[in-house]
Short mmCIF file of C-alpha atoms in Angstrom, two decimals:
data_model
loop_
_atom_site.label_atom_id
_atom_site.label_comp_id
_atom_site.label_asym_id
_atom_site.label_seq_id
_atom_site.Cartn_x
_atom_site.Cartn_y
_atom_site.Cartn_z
CA MET A 6 68.20 24.63 -73.86
CA LYS A 7 65.36 27.58 -75.26
CA LYS A 8 62.81 25.26 -75.74
CA VAL A 9 63.15 23.52 -72.24
CA LEU A 10 63.15 26.96 -70.85
CA THR A 11 60.38 28.20 -72.85
CA GLY A 12 58.50 25.01 -71.40
CA ILE A 13 59.48 25.99 -67.81
CA ALA A 14 58.08 29.33 -68.33
CA LEU A 15 54.56 28.52 -69.54
CA CYS A 16 54.56 25.89 -66.70
CA THR A 17 55.02 28.60 -64.36
CA ILE A 18 52.66 30.90 -65.53
CA THR A 19 49.67 28.12 -66.18
CA LEU A 20 50.38 27.08 -62.30
CA ILE A 21 50.30 30.88 -61.31
CA THR A 22 46.85 31.18 -63.00
CA ILE A 23 45.70 28.16 -61.53
CA LEU A 24 46.73 29.29 -58.22
CA TYR A 25 45.46 32.52 -58.42
CA GLY A 26 42.37 31.82 -59.90
CA ARG A 27 41.07 28.99 -57.36
CA ILE A 28 42.13 31.92 -54.51
CA SER A 29 40.59 35.15 -55.86
CA GLU A 30 36.99 32.82 -56.04
CA GLU A 31 37.23 31.49 -52.83
CA ILE A 32 37.86 34.97 -51.27
CA ILE A 33 34.53 36.55 -53.72
CA ASP A 34 32.69 33.70 -51.97
CA GLU A 35 33.57 34.77 -48.58
CA ILE A 36 33.71 38.46 -47.88
CA ASN A 37 31.62 41.40 -46.57
CA MET A 38 31.22 44.13 -49.39
CA VAL A 39 30.94 47.17 -47.65
CA ALA A 40 28.08 49.31 -49.05
CA ALA A 41 27.77 52.55 -47.15
CA VAL A 42 29.71 54.17 -44.34
CA GLY A 43 28.74 56.60 -41.51
CA PHE A 44 30.72 58.79 -39.09
CA ASP A 45 29.55 60.00 -36.17
CA ARG A 46 31.02 61.86 -32.75
CA ALA A 47 31.72 60.15 -30.08
CA GLU A 48 33.50 60.15 -26.23
CA GLY A 49 36.28 62.81 -26.07
CA GLN A 50 38.30 62.65 -29.76
CA LYS A 51 36.58 59.54 -30.96
CA ILE A 52 34.34 59.09 -33.53
CA LYS A 53 31.94 56.24 -33.99
CA GLY A 54 31.85 54.62 -37.34
CA THR A 55 29.02 52.29 -38.78
CA ALA A 56 29.61 50.28 -41.71
CA VAL A 57 26.19 48.78 -43.59
CA ILE A 58 26.32 45.55 -46.18
CA PRO A 59 23.67 44.11 -47.88
CA VAL A 60 22.99 40.23 -47.61
CA PHE A 61 20.89 38.33 -50.26
CA LYS A 62 18.09 35.88 -49.26
CA ALA A 63 17.27 32.99 -50.86
CA ASP A 64 14.38 34.65 -51.95
CA LYS A 65 16.30 36.93 -53.61
CA SER A 66 15.46 39.70 -51.47
CA ILE A 67 17.70 41.89 -50.24
CA ASP A 68 18.54 42.83 -46.48
CA ASN A 69 21.28 44.81 -44.52
CA ALA A 70 23.34 44.03 -42.07
CA SER A 71 25.28 47.04 -39.94
CA PHE A 72 28.90 47.18 -37.99
CA THR A 73 29.44 49.90 -35.57
CA GLY A 74 32.68 50.34 -33.64
CA GLU A 75 35.05 53.62 -32.63
CA SER A 76 37.87 54.75 -32.98
CA VAL A 77 40.45 58.10 -33.19
CA LEU A 78 41.11 57.36 -36.70
CA ALA A 79 38.43 57.13 -39.50
CA LYS A 80 40.79 54.65 -41.39
CA GLU A 81 40.97 52.60 -38.63
CA ILE A 82 36.98 52.49 -37.88
CA ILE A 83 37.10 49.42 -40.73
CA ASN A 84 40.07 47.59 -38.89
CA VAL A 85 37.89 48.25 -35.72
CA LEU A 86 35.01 46.49 -37.65
CA GLN A 87 36.67 43.28 -38.94
CA LYS A 88 36.72 42.04 -35.21
CA LYS A 89 33.14 42.01 -35.62
CA SER A 90 32.42 40.87 -38.82
CA ALA A 91 32.42 36.61 -39.49
CA ASP A 92 34.10 37.62 -42.90
CA PRO A 93 36.39 40.07 -43.71
CA LEU A 94 34.93 43.62 -44.76
CA VAL A 95 35.79 45.03 -48.01
CA THR A 96 35.80 48.91 -48.81
CA GLY A 97 36.26 48.57 -52.39
CA ALA A 98 32.40 48.99 -53.24
CA VAL A 99 31.66 51.42 -50.72
CA ARG A 100 28.50 53.77 -52.64
CA VAL A 101 27.85 56.41 -50.42
CA VAL A 102 29.64 57.84 -47.16
CA LEU A 103 27.60 59.79 -44.28
CA TYR A 104 28.70 62.53 -41.87
CA GLU A 105 26.64 63.43 -38.62
CA ASP A 106 25.79 67.50 -39.20
CA GLU A 107 27.35 68.06 -35.99
CA LEU A 108 30.49 66.43 -36.64
CA ALA A 109 30.78 68.37 -39.95
CA LYS A 110 30.15 71.60 -37.82
CA ASN A 111 33.75 70.61 -36.40
CA GLY A 112 35.10 69.64 -39.03
CA ILE A 113 35.64 66.66 -41.38
CA LEU A 114 38.19 67.26 -43.94
CA ARG A 115 40.49 64.89 -42.30
CA TYR A 116 37.91 61.96 -42.58
CA ILE A 117 37.46 62.61 -46.13
CA ASP A 118 40.90 62.47 -46.53
CA ALA A 119 41.57 59.34 -45.44
CA LEU A 120 38.62 58.04 -48.20
CA GLN A 121 41.04 59.95 -50.52
CA ARG A 122 43.89 58.36 -49.96
CA ASP A 123 42.51 54.36 -49.46
CA ALA A 124 43.37 53.20 -53.17
CA SER A 125 40.37 50.57 -52.47
CA ILE A 126 37.54 53.47 -52.93
CA GLY A 127 36.96 55.03 -55.97
CA SER A 128 36.82 59.08 -56.33
CA LYS A 129 33.46 59.33 -57.27
CA ILE A 130 32.03 58.10 -54.23
CA ASN A 131 28.67 60.43 -52.94
CA LEU A 132 29.19 62.41 -49.97
CA ALA A 133 26.36 63.53 -47.82
CA ILE A 134 25.89 65.37 -44.51
CA ILE A 135 23.23 63.42 -42.27
CA GLU A 136 20.33 65.70 -39.84
CA GLY A 137 21.20 62.98 -37.12
CA LYS A 138 22.69 60.22 -36.33
CA THR A 139 23.90 58.23 -39.50
CA ASN A 140 24.13 55.04 -37.45
CA GLU A 141 20.50 55.59 -37.22
CA VAL A 142 20.00 55.63 -41.04
CA LEU A 143 22.17 52.91 -41.90
CA GLU A 144 20.88 50.68 -39.24
CA LYS A 145 17.41 50.96 -41.17
CA SER A 146 16.16 49.02 -44.15
CA LEU A 147 16.15 50.95 -46.99
CA GLY A 148 14.45 50.84 -50.45
CA ASN A 149 14.48 46.96 -51.85
CA ARG A 150 17.85 46.99 -53.11
CA GLY A 151 19.45 47.51 -49.99
CA THR A 152 20.65 50.95 -47.78
CA GLY A 153 23.63 51.64 -49.56
CA GLU A 154 22.57 51.30 -53.12
CA TYR A 155 19.39 53.01 -52.44
CA LEU A 156 20.98 55.78 -50.30
CA SER A 157 23.40 56.14 -53.78
CA ILE A 158 20.61 55.79 -56.08
CA MET A 159 18.41 58.60 -54.41
CA LEU A 160 21.29 61.07 -54.49
CA GLN A 161 22.60 60.03 -58.36
CA HIS A 162 19.43 60.67 -59.04
CA ASN A 163 18.72 64.10 -57.81
CA ILE A 164 22.14 65.03 -59.41
CA GLU A 165 21.29 64.20 -63.19
CA LYS A 166 17.82 64.54 -62.74
CA ARG A 167 17.03 67.12 -60.38
CA ASP A 168 18.43 70.33 -58.53
CA LEU A 169 21.89 68.28 -56.69
CA PRO A 170 24.75 69.44 -57.87
CA ARG A 171 27.81 67.20 -58.20
CA SER A 172 28.92 66.43 -55.00
CA ASP A 173 31.64 63.42 -55.16
CA LEU A 174 34.72 62.58 -53.28
CA HIS A 175 36.47 63.99 -56.38
CA THR A 176 34.49 66.94 -57.01
CA PHE A 177 34.53 67.81 -52.91
CA MET A 178 38.62 67.84 -52.62
CA TYR A 179 39.02 69.60 -56.00
CA ARG A 180 37.10 72.52 -54.47
CA HIS A 181 38.51 72.72 -51.41
CA TYR A 182 42.59 72.48 -52.66
CA MET A 183 41.23 75.00 -55.10
CA ASP A 184 41.87 78.63 -54.83
CA GLY A 185 38.97 80.50 -55.52
CA MET A 186 36.03 78.21 -54.62
CA ASP A 187 34.66 76.45 -51.73
CA PRO A 188 32.98 72.65 -51.65
CA PHE A 189 29.58 71.60 -50.78
CA LEU A 190 27.66 68.55 -49.83
CA PRO A 191 24.33 67.73 -49.75
CA THR A 192 22.13 67.41 -46.44
CA MET A 193 19.83 64.18 -45.40
CA LYS A 194 17.03 63.68 -42.92
CA LEU A 195 15.37 60.20 -41.93
CA LEU A 196 11.69 60.33 -42.40
CA SER A 197 10.79 57.18 -40.70
CA ASN A 198 11.63 54.41 -43.38
CA LYS A 199 12.77 57.41 -46.24
CA MET A 200 14.96 59.50 -46.94
CA GLU A 201 14.63 62.95 -47.70
CA ILE A 202 16.96 65.78 -49.23
CA THR A 203 17.26 69.13 -47.24
CA GLY A 204 19.71 71.29 -48.98
CA LEU A 205 23.26 71.79 -49.37
CA GLY A 206 26.02 72.48 -46.65
CA MET A 207 28.50 75.04 -47.22
CA PHE A 208 32.02 74.16 -46.59
CA LYS A 209 34.79 77.04 -45.41
CA HIS A 210 38.45 74.88 -44.33
CA GLY A 211 36.79 71.59 -43.88
CA LYS A 212 33.89 72.60 -41.62
CA MET A 213 29.86 73.24 -42.46
CA VAL A 214 29.62 76.99 -41.98
CA ALA A 215 26.31 77.33 -43.62
CA LYS A 216 23.27 76.13 -45.52
CA ILE A 217 20.86 76.93 -47.90
CA ASP A 218 17.58 75.00 -48.11
CA GLU A 219 15.93 72.30 -50.81
CA PRO A 220 13.73 75.25 -52.27
CA ASP A 221 17.08 77.03 -53.35
CA LEU A 222 18.77 74.46 -55.01
CA PHE A 223 17.45 74.99 -58.23
CA PHE A 224 18.67 78.73 -58.28
CA PHE A 225 22.00 77.37 -56.48
CA LYS A 226 22.99 74.83 -59.28
CA ALA A 227 22.19 76.86 -62.02
CA MET A 228 25.02 79.17 -61.02
CA VAL A 229 27.80 76.57 -60.43
CA GLU A 230 27.02 73.95 -63.38
CA ASP A 231 25.00 73.66 -66.36
CA TYR A 232 21.49 71.75 -66.20
CA GLY A 233 20.78 69.01 -68.64
CA GLU A 234 17.51 69.02 -67.32
CA GLY A 235 15.50 70.05 -64.21
CA SER A 236 12.15 71.61 -63.43
CA TYR A 237 10.48 74.30 -61.36
CA THR A 238 7.22 75.52 -60.44
CA ILE A 239 6.49 79.33 -59.83
CA ARG A 240 3.77 80.81 -58.86
CA LEU A 241 2.72 84.25 -60.28
CA LYS A 242 2.63 87.21 -58.33
CA GLY A 243 -0.45 88.63 -57.39
CA THR A 244 -2.29 85.84 -58.34
CA ASP A 245 -3.42 81.97 -57.26
CA GLU A 246 -1.76 80.70 -60.82
CA TYR A 247 1.29 78.58 -61.25
CA ALA A 248 3.24 77.50 -63.45
CA SER A 249 4.97 74.19 -63.95
CA ILE A 250 8.47 74.39 -66.11
CA ARG A 251 9.82 71.10 -67.19
CA ARG A 252 13.17 69.68 -69.11
CA ILE A 253 14.62 72.84 -67.91
CA LYS A 254 18.49 73.43 -69.88
CA SER A 255 20.57 76.11 -68.79
CA LYS A 256 23.75 77.58 -69.33
CA ARG A 257 25.68 80.06 -67.67
CA LYS A 258 28.72 82.28 -68.04
CA ILE A 259 30.31 84.21 -65.44
CA LYS A 260 31.91 87.33 -66.02
CA VAL A 261 34.35 89.42 -64.20
CA GLU A 262 35.56 93.06 -65.37
CA GLU A 263 36.91 96.56 -63.52
CA VAL A 264 34.46 99.24 -63.67
CA ASP A 265 36.39 102.49 -62.07
CA GLY A 266 39.08 100.74 -60.91
CA GLU A 267 36.72 98.13 -58.86
CA PRO A 268 36.40 94.75 -59.64
CA LYS A 269 32.43 93.96 -60.95
CA VAL A 270 31.13 90.45 -61.42
CA ASN A 271 27.90 89.56 -64.16
CA ILE A 272 26.46 86.24 -64.31
CA THR A 273 24.44 85.38 -66.70
CA ILE A 274 22.35 82.33 -66.70
CA LYS A 275 20.20 81.17 -69.78
CA PHE A 276 17.07 78.84 -69.64
CA GLU A 277 15.26 76.92 -71.76
CA GLY A 278 12.17 75.14 -71.15
CA VAL A 279 8.95 73.70 -71.46
CA LEU A 280 5.51 74.52 -69.79
CA SER A 281 4.11 71.03 -68.43
CA GLU A 282 1.23 72.70 -66.40
CA PHE A 283 -0.33 76.38 -65.75
CA SER A 284 -3.37 75.96 -63.00
CA GLY A 285 -5.19 79.16 -64.77
CA GLN A 286 -8.12 78.98 -67.54
CA THR A 287 -5.76 79.24 -70.63
CA THR A 288 -2.25 79.74 -72.35
CA ASN A 289 -1.50 82.20 -74.87
CA PRO A 290 1.60 84.36 -75.91
CA LYS A 291 0.92 86.98 -72.90
CA THR A 292 0.32 84.22 -70.43
CA ILE A 293 3.61 82.62 -71.67
CA GLN A 294 5.88 85.86 -71.61
CA THR A 295 4.28 86.91 -68.13
CA ILE A 296 5.51 83.31 -67.23
CA ASP A 297 8.94 83.94 -68.52
CA GLU A 298 9.45 87.45 -67.10
CA GLU A 299 8.14 86.50 -63.69
CA LEU A 300 10.61 83.52 -63.42
CA GLU A 301 13.63 85.71 -64.69
CA ASN A 302 12.68 88.23 -62.21
CA THR A 303 12.69 85.04 -59.35
CA ILE A 304 16.39 83.70 -60.41
CA LYS A 305 17.79 87.18 -60.02
CA GLU A 306 16.19 88.37 -56.72
CA LYS A 307 16.92 84.44 -55.25
CA SER A 308 20.32 84.36 -56.59
CA GLU A 309 21.09 87.64 -55.83
CA ALA A 310 20.40 87.05 -52.20
CA MET A 311 21.78 83.91 -51.86
CA LEU A 312 25.53 85.48 -53.31
CA LYS A 313 24.87 88.15 -50.85
CA ASP A 314 25.09 85.69 -47.77
CA PHE A 315 27.65 83.96 -49.39
CA GLN A 316 29.78 87.42 -49.43
CA GLU A 317 28.43 87.92 -46.09
CA LYS A 318 29.60 84.40 -44.76
CA ASN A 319 33.05 84.96 -47.13
CA ILE A 320 32.45 81.76 -48.77
CA ASP A 321 32.67 81.22 -52.43
CA PRO A 322 30.85 77.70 -53.18
CA VAL A 323 29.69 79.19 -56.99
CA GLY A 324 33.35 79.93 -57.97
CA ILE A 325 33.67 83.67 -58.71
CA GLY A 326 37.15 83.71 -57.20
CA TYR A 327 38.00 80.73 -59.13
CA MET A 328 36.94 82.66 -62.06
CA ALA A 329 38.18 85.73 -61.61
CA ARG A 330 41.63 84.01 -61.11
CA HIS A 331 41.50 82.21 -64.85
CA SER A 332 39.78 85.57 -66.68
CA THR A 333 41.33 88.24 -65.41
CA ARG A 334 44.83 89.24 -66.26
CA GLY A 335 47.49 90.41 -63.71
CA LEU A 336 44.16 90.19 -61.05
CA ASP A 337 45.79 90.37 -57.15
CA PHE A 338 44.23 87.56 -56.23
CA LYS A 339 45.09 88.43 -52.32
CA LYS A 340 43.11 91.82 -52.62
CA TRP A 341 40.58 89.87 -54.49
CA GLU A 342 39.81 87.75 -51.97
CA LEU A 343 40.07 90.66 -49.03
CA ASN A 344 37.38 92.51 -51.10
CA TYR A 345 35.36 89.45 -51.86
CA PRO A 346 32.91 90.46 -49.22
CA ASN A 347 32.29 93.84 -50.66
CA ILE A 348 32.11 93.05 -54.82
CA LYS A 349 29.33 93.98 -56.69
CA ILE A 350 27.73 91.02 -57.92
CA GLU A 351 24.80 91.10 -60.95
CA VAL A 352 22.49 88.14 -62.02
CA HIS A 353 21.04 88.58 -65.44
CA SER A 354 18.58 85.76 -66.83
CA GLU A 355 16.87 84.91 -69.59
CA VAL A 356 14.26 82.59 -69.90
CA THR A 357 12.80 80.95 -72.79
CA ILE A 358 9.55 79.03 -72.41
CA THR A 359 7.30 76.79 -74.94
CA GLU A 360 3.37 75.67 -74.69
CA THR A 361 4.85 72.30 -75.94
CA GLY A 362 3.17 69.76 -73.06
CA ILE A 363 0.73 72.03 -71.85
CA THR A 364 -1.68 70.49 -69.52
CA GLN A 365 -4.96 72.34 -69.20
#
């Protein structure tokens, strides 16, 4: 009897494996994998959604096909688009989600929250704000790997190698729900057949309330996370000489303390980099020291001006409040929030530059 039951179980498992294996193979061959999705304003309470899929051609090149539809709910958009696609649209391969800037100003939290609740979508997908309509971006053929892949690689490259801080779905939602910090997303613009990163949009309660421009990304990223690799070009004051610093590594420390009964914040940023190019005649220890001091002063001035602007707008994208909550014993966080716009914040920078790699 035991042998009979064992035999039946083995036959059942084999049969299920064969059936489901064949079904999966058929489905994979007959689906459209959505690579990117965009959301724009539409009439009334509706939003317009655009999905783009890669189309693999016989000559191994990649084209794009896009689908557009409208709904009052973000999750319903894909169901609307299904009616326009010959094969099922699947969102498990979405790499990037875009939002129109005007939509972001009105509030996009419920649309982002819908992404988080979709089990088929990964928490590390990139999010971005488009200056203009997202459908105009997704209907373009960008790059040679498909529009969705192009956008994703561009954002990831600038996060890993340049001046964009992390801004994926998980990071955005974490910053939104965590007391003492506010989220941000990169802003992008379509220029002919290329995309350009224009800065960062700052969010409060799910709405984009401010923006920092691309030249200030270097200073902002240094305050919110450690650099693994970066670069910056500085003009020496009172001259026409420029210095380019590469392979920048940075570490930051935020210290919150009480001075005469009032909170005071000190942000220390340590930089190490290589002077890769200098437009002057020659470099020597005095020149290097001058560049060090110029960059230290620039970091302090730019960072403190940015922080002052954040305080005036009552946003905390750097996460100073978060650090205060976790490093100051007995902190009255309600009082901190009320006083945040007037809290004294100072930035200190320490720059170490070597001549290695100089091009004269």
